[in-house]
Short mmCIF file of C-alpha atoms and ligand atoms in Angstrom, two decimals:
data_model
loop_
_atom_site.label_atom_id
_atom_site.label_comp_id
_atom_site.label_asym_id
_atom_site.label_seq_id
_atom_site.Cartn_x
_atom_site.Cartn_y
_atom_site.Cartn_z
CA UNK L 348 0.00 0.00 0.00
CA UNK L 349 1.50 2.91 -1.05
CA UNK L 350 0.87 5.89 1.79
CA UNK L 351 -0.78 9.11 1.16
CA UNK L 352 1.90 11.98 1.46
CA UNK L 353 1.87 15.71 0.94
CA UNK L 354 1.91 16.82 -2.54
CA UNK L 355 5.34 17.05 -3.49
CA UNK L 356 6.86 15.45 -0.70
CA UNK L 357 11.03 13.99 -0.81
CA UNK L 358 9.87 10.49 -0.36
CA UNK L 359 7.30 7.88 -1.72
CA UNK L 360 6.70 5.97 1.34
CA UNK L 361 5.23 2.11 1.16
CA UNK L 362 3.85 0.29 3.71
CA UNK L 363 3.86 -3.53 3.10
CA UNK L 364 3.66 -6.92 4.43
CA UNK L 365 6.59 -8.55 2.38
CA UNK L 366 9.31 -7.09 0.13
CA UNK L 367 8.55 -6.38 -3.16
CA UNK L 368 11.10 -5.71 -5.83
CA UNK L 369 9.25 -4.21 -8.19
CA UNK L 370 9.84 -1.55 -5.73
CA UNK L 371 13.78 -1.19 -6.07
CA UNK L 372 15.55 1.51 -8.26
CA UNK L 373 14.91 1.23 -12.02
CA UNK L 374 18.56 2.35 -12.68
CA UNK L 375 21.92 0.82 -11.16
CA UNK L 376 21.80 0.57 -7.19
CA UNK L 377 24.03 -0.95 -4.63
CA UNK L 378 22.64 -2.67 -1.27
CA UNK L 379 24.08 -2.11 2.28
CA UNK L 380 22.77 -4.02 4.69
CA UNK L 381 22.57 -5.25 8.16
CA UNK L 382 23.84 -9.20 8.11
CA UNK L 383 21.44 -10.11 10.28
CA UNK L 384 18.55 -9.38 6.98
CA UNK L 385 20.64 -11.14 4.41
CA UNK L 386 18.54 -14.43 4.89
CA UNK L 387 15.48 -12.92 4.95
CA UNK L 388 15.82 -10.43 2.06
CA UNK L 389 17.14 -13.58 -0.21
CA UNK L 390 14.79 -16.10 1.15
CA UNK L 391 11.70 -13.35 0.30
CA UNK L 392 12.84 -13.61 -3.41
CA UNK L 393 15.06 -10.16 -3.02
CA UNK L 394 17.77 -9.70 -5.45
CA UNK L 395 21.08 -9.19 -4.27
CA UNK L 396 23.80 -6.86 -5.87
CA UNK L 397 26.81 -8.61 -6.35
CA UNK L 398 28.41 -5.55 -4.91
CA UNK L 399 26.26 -5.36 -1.94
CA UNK L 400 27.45 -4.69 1.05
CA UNK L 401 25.98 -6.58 4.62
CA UNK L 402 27.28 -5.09 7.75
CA UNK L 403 26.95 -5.03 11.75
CA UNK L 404 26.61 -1.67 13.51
CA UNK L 405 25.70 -1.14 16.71
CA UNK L 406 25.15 2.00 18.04
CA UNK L 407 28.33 2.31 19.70
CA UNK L 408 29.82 2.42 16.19
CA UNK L 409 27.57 5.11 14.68
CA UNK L 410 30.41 7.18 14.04
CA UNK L 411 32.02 8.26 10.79
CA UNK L 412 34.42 5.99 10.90
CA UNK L 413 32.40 3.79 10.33
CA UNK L 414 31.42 5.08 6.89
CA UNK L 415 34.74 5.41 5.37
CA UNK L 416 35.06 1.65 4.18
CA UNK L 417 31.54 2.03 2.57
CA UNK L 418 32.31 4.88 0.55
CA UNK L 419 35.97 3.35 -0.47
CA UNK L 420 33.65 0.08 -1.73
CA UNK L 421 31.45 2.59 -3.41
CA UNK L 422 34.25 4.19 -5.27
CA UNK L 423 35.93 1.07 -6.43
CA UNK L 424 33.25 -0.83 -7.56
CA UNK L 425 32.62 1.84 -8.67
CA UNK L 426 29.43 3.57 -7.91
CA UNK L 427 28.23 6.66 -10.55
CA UNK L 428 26.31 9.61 -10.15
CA UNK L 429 23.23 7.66 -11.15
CA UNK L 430 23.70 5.21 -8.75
CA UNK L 431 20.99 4.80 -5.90
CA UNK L 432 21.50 3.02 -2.29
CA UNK L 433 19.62 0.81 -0.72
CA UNK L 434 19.20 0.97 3.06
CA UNK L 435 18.50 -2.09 4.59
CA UNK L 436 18.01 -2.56 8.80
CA UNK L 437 17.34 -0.13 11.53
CA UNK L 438 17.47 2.93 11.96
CA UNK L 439 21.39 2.75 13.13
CA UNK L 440 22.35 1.60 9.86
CA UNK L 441 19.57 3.92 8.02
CA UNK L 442 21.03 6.93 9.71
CA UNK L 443 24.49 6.51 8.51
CA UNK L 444 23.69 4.74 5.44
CA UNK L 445 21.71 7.92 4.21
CA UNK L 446 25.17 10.55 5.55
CA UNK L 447 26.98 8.16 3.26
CA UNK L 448 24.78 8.47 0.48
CA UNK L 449 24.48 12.20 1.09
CA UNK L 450 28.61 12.51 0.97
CA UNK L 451 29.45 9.99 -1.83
CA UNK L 452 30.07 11.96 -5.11
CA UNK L 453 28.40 14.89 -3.11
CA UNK L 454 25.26 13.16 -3.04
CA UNK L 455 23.63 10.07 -4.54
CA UNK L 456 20.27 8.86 -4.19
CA UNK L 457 19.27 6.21 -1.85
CA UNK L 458 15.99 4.55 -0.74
CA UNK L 459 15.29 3.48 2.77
CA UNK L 460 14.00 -0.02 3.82
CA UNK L 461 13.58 0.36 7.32
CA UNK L 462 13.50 -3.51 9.41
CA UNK L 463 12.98 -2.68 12.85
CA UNK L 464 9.61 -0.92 13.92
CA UNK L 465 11.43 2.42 15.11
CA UNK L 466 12.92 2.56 12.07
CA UNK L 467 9.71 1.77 10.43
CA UNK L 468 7.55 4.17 12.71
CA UNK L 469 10.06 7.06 13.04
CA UNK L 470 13.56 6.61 11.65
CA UNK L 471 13.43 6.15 8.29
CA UNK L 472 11.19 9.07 7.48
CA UNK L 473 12.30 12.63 7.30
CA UNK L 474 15.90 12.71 5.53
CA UNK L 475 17.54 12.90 8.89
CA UNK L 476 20.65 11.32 8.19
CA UNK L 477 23.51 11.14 11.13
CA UNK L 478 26.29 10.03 13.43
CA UNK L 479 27.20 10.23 16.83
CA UNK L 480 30.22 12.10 18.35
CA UNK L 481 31.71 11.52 21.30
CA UNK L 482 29.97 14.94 22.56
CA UNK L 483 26.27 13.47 22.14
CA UNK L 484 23.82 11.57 19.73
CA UNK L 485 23.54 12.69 16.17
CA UNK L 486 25.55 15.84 16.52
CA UNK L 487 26.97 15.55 13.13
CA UNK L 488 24.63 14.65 10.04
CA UNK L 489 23.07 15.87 6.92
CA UNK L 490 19.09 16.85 5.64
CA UNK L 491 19.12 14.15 3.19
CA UNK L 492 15.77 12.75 2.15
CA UNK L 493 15.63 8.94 0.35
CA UNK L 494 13.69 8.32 -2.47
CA UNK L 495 11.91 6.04 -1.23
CA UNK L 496 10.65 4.50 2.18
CA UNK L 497 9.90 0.74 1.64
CA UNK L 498 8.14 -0.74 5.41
CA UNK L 499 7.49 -4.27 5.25
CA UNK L 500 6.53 -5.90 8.49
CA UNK L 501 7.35 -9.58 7.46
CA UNK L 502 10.89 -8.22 8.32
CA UNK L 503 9.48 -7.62 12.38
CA UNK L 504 9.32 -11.39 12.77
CA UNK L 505 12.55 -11.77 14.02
CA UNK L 506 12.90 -8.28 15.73
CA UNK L 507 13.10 -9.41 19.26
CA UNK L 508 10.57 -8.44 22.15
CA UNK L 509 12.32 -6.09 23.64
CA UNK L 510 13.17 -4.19 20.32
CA UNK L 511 9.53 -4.31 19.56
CA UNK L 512 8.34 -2.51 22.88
CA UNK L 513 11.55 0.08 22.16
CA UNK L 514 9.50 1.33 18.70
CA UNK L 515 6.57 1.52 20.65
CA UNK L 516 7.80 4.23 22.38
CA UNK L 517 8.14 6.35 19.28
CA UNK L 518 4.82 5.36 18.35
CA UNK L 519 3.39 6.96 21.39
CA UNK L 520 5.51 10.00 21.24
CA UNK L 521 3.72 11.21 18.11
CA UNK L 522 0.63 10.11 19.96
CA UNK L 523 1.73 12.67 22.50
CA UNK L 524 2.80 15.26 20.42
CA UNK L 525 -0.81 15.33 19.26
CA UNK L 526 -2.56 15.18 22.77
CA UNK L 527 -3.70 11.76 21.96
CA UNK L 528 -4.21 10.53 24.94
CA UNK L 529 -6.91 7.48 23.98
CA UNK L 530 -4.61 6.42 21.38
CA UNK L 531 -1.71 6.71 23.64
CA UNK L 532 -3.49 4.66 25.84
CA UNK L 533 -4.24 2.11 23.37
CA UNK L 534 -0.04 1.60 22.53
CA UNK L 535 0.60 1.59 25.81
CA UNK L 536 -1.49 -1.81 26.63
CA UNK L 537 -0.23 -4.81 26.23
CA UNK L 538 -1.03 -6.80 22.92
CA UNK L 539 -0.20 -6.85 19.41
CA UNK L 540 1.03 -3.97 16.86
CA UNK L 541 -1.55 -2.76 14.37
CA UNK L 542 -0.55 -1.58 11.08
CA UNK L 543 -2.73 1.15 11.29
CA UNK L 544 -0.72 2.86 13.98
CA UNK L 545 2.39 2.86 12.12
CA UNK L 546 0.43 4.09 9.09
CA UNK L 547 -0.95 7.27 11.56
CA UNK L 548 2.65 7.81 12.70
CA UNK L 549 4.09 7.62 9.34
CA UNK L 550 1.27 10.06 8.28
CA UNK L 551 1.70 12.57 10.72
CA UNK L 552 5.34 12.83 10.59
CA UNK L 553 5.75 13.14 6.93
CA UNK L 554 2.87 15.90 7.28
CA UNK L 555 5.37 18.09 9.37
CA UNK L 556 8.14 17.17 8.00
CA UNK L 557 7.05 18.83 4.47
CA UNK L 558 6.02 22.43 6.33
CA UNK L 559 9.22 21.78 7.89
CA UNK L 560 11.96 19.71 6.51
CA UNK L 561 14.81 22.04 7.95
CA UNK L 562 13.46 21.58 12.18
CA UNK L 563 13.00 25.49 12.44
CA UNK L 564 9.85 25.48 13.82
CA UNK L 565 7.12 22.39 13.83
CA UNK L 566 9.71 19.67 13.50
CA UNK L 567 10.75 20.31 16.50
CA UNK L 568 7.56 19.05 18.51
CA UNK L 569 9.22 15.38 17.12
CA UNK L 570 11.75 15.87 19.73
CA UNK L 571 9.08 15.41 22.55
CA UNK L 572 10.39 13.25 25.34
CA UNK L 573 14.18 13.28 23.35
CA UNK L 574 15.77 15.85 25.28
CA UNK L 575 16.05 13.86 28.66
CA UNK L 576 15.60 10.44 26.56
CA UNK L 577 19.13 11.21 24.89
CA UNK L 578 20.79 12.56 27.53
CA UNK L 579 19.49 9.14 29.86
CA UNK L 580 20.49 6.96 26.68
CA UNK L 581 24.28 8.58 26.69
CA UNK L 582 24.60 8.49 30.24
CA UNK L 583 23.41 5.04 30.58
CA UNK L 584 26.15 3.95 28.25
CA UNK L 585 23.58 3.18 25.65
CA UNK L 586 22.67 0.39 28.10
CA UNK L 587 18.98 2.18 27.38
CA UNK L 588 17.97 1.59 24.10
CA UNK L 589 16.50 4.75 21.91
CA UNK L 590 13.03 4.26 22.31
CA UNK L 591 13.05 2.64 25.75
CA UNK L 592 15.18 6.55 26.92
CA UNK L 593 12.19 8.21 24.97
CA UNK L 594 10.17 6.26 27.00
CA UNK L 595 11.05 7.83 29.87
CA UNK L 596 11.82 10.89 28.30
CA UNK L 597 8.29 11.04 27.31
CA UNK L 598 6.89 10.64 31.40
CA UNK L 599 9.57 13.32 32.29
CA UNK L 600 8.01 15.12 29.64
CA UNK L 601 4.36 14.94 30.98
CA UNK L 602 6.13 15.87 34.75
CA UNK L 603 7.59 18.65 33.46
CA UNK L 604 4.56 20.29 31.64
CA UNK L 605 2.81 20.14 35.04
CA UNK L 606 5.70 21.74 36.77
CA UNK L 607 5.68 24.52 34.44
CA UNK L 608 1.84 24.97 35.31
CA UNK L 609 0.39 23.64 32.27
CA UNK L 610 -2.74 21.33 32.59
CA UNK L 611 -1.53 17.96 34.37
CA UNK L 612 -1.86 14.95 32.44
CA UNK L 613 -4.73 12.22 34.10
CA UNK L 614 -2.98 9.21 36.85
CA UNK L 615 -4.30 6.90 34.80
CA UNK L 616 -1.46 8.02 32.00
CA UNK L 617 1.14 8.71 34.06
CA UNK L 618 0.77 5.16 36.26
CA UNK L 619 0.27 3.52 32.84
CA UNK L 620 3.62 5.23 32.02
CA UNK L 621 5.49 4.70 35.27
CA UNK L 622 4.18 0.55 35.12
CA UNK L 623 5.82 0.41 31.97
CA UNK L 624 8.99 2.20 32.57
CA UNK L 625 9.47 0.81 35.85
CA UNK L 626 11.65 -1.76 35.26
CA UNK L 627 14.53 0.51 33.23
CA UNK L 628 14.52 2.39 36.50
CA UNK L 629 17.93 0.60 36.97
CA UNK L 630 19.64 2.11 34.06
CA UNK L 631 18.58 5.55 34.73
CA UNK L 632 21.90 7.10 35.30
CA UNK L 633 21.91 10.15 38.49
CA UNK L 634 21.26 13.87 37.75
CA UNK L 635 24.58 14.80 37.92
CA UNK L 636 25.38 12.77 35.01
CA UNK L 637 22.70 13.48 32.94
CA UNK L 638 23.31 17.62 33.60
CA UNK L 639 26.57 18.17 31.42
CA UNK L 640 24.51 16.12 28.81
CA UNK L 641 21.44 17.86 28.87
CA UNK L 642 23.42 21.08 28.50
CA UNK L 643 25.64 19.76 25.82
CA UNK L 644 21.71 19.23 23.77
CA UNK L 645 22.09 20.46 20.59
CA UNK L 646 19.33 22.10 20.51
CA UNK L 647 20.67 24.30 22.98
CA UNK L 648 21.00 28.00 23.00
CA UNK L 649 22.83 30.96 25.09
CA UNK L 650 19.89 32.80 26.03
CA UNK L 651 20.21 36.45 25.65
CA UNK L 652 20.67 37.01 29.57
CA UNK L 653 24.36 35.43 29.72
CA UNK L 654 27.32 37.34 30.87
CA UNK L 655 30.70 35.68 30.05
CA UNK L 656 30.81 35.32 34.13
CA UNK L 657 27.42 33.05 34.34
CA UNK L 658 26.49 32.04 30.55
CA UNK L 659 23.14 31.06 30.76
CA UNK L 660 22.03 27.97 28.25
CA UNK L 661 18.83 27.23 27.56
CA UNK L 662 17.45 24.21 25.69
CA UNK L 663 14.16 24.16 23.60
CA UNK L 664 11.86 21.56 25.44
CA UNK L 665 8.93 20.03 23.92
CA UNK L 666 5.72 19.77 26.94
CA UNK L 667 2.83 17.98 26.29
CA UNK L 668 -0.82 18.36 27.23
CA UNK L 669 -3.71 16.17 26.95
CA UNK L 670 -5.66 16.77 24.22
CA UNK L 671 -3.76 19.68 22.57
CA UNK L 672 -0.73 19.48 20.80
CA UNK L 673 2.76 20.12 22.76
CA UNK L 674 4.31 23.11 22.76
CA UNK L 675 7.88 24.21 22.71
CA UNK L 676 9.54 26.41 25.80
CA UNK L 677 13.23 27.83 26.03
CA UNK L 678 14.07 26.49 29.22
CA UNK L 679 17.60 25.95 31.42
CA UNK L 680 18.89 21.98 31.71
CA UNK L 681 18.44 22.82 35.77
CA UNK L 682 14.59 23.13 34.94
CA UNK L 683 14.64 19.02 34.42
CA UNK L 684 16.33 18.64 38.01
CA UNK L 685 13.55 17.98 40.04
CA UNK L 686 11.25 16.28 36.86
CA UNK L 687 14.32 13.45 36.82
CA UNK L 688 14.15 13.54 40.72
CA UNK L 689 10.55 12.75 40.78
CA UNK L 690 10.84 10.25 37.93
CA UNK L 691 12.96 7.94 39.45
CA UNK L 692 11.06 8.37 42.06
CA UNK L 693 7.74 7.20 40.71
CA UNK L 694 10.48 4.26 39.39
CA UNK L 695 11.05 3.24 42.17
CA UNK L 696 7.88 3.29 43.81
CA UNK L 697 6.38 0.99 41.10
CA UNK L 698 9.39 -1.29 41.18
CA UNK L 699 8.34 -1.92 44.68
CA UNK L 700 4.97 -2.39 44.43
CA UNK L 701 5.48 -4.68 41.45
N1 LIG S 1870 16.80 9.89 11.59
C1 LIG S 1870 15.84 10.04 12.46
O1 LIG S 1870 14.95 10.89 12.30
C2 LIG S 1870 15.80 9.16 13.68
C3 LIG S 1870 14.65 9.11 14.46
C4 LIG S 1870 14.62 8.24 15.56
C5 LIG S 1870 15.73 7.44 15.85
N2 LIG S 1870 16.84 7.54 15.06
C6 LIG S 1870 18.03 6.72 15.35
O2 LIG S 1870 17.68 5.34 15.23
C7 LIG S 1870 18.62 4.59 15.98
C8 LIG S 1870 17.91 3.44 16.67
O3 LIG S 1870 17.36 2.61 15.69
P1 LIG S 1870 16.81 1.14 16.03
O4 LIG S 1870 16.01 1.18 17.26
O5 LIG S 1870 16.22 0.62 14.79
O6 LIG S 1870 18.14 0.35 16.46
P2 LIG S 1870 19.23 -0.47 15.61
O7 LIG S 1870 19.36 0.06 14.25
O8 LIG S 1870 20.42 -0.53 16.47
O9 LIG S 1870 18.59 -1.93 15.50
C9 LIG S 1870 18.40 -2.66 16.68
C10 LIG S 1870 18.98 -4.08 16.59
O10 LIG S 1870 18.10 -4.88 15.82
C11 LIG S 1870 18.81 -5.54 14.78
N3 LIG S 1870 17.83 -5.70 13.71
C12 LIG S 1870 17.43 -4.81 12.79
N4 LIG S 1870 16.38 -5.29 12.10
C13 LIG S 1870 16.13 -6.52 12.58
C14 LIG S 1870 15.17 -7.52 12.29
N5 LIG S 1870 14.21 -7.31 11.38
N6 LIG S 1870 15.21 -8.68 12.97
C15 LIG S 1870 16.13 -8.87 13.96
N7 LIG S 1870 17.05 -7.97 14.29
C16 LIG S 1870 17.05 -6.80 13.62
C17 LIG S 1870 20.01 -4.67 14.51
O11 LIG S 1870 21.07 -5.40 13.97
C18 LIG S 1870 20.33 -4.16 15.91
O12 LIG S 1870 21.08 -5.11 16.60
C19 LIG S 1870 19.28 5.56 16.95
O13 LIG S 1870 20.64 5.73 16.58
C20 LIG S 1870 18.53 6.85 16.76
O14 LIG S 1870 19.33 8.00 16.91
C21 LIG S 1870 16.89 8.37 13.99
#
């Protein structure tokens, strides 16, 4: 099924049940890959470029150095102008798989087959391509959008549980974003995916993504629940996985909204939250090591107060509130102190009662 997008939007996105390669490039492509695909892309009657490339990389590796033997294969095979990538795997290997496609020859086409449901839900879309530094998540990158978004599910077979549960949690971040609360509510309980969420999600991001493909205004609200989630993810040692520090980013999120005085989300969210949470509670790193990272944000600021005796940084934060959409407020990392206090908190208190 092919996905109704904006008119004139980057990317022809296709939501499907099993690969179809009808719906690879017409002209000469390559194929990089994550190894652990390789049987089911060839065992789903996928063709396979002799020049393809199938690779391992976890997210401790999402760095450019990982990208410089992929471009060196691209240039001696060699790889043309014409030439279009295909991304296979999550959305580690779709970020940097797109920078390389967007530095190769200065830019080359590529389409995006996204096998894990974050990837499928949230990655893949939007021509965010990136890498890590050692500074924080994603800080280097390029606007880069694929052809092409190709989502098949058969792929989620093999995606183990707990990777499953992790793309939920992007799933009910644009439920958030929105003020969704009943459909929040829905994700949140246990049971199996349905299509039709990932077909809202994909929906509603490629909507603001087209008013905004360059993140200076709307886009933004997709970093709801992201600006604690990545600084919990780093400081856990990546022992959180994306989604799961979203997660939590996403109930510090609702915490912090009410502690700003907007309207306070309903218990039965937040305990629905805090039950599911609960048992990451162990690999939520301290405030004082989450501070230097939330400051570090990229999406921070020197607000217009500082003095080169106290600079002042501020960090645009995403609140939510049921049943409206979230808004965006310029506020200082300190501002999260007592949210992450109260978090772990809550945690805790569910961890015990469990
Ligand atoms: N570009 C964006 O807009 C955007 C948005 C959200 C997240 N991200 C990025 O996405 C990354 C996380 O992506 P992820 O959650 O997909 O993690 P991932 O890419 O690390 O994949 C998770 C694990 O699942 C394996 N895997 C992939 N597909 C599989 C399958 N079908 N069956 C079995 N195993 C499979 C991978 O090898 C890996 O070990 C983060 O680096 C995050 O920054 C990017």
């Amino acid at each position: 099924m092919r996905l109704a997008t904006p008119s004139g939007f980057a990317t022809e996105v296709f939501l499907l049940e099993r690969p179809d390669r009808d719906l690879l490039p017409e002209g000469p492509w390559t194929l990089l890959g994550d190894a652990c695909l390789r049987n089911a892309w060839i065992t789903a009657g996928m063709p396979e470029p002799a020049h393809a490339l199938w690779v391992t990389v976890p997210e401790e590796e999402k760095i450019l150095r990982s990208l410089i033997p992929w471009l060196e294969h691209w240039a001696r095979v060699p790889l043309h102008r014409d030439a279009t990538v295909v991304a296979l795997g999550g959305g580690v290997l779709t970020d940097l798989t797109g920078l390389a496609a967007s530095l190769y020859l200065r830019g080359v086409a590529w389409q995006v087959w996204p096998t894990t449901l974050l990837a499928m839900a949230d990655a893949a879309l939007g021509g965010k391509t990136g890498a890590d530094l050692a500074a924080g998540k994603n800080l280097v990158g390029a606007f880069h959008f694929p052809r092409r978004l190709v989502a098949c599910t058969d792929f989620l077979t093999s995606l183990p549980e707990r990777q499953l549960q992790n793309g939920r949690w992007e799933l009910v971040k644009t439920a958030l974003i929105q003020g969704e609360l009943a459909w929040a509510m829905d994700m949140l309980q246990d049971g199996p995916l349905k299509l039709a969420w990932v077909e809202r999600a994909l929906a509603f991001k490629a909507g603001v993504v087209h008013r905004d493909p360059r993140e200076a205004g709307e886009r933004r609200l997709l970093n709801l629940g992201h600006t604690l989630g990545h600084a919990l993810e780093a400081a856990s040692g990546y022992q959180l996985l994306h989604g799961e520090a979203v997660g939590l980013g996403l109930l510090g999120a609702c915490l912090l909204a009410e502690e700003q005085g907007l309207k306070p989300f309903p218990a039965s969210l937040l305990d629905t939250l805090t039950r599911r949470l609960a048992p990451l509670a162990p690999m939520v790193a301290p405030w004082p090591d989450c501070l230097p990272l939330l400051a570090r944000d990229k999406k921070a600021a020197r607000s217009s107060g500082h003095t080169e005796k106290a600079p002042t940084v501020e960090i645009q934060c995403i609140l939510p509130r049921p049943n409206e959409p979230a808004v965006q407020r310029a506020l200082p990392p300190q501002a999260w102190a007592a949210t992450h206090a109260r978090l772990l908190s809550m945690l805790h208190q569910e961890s015990l009662r469990a």
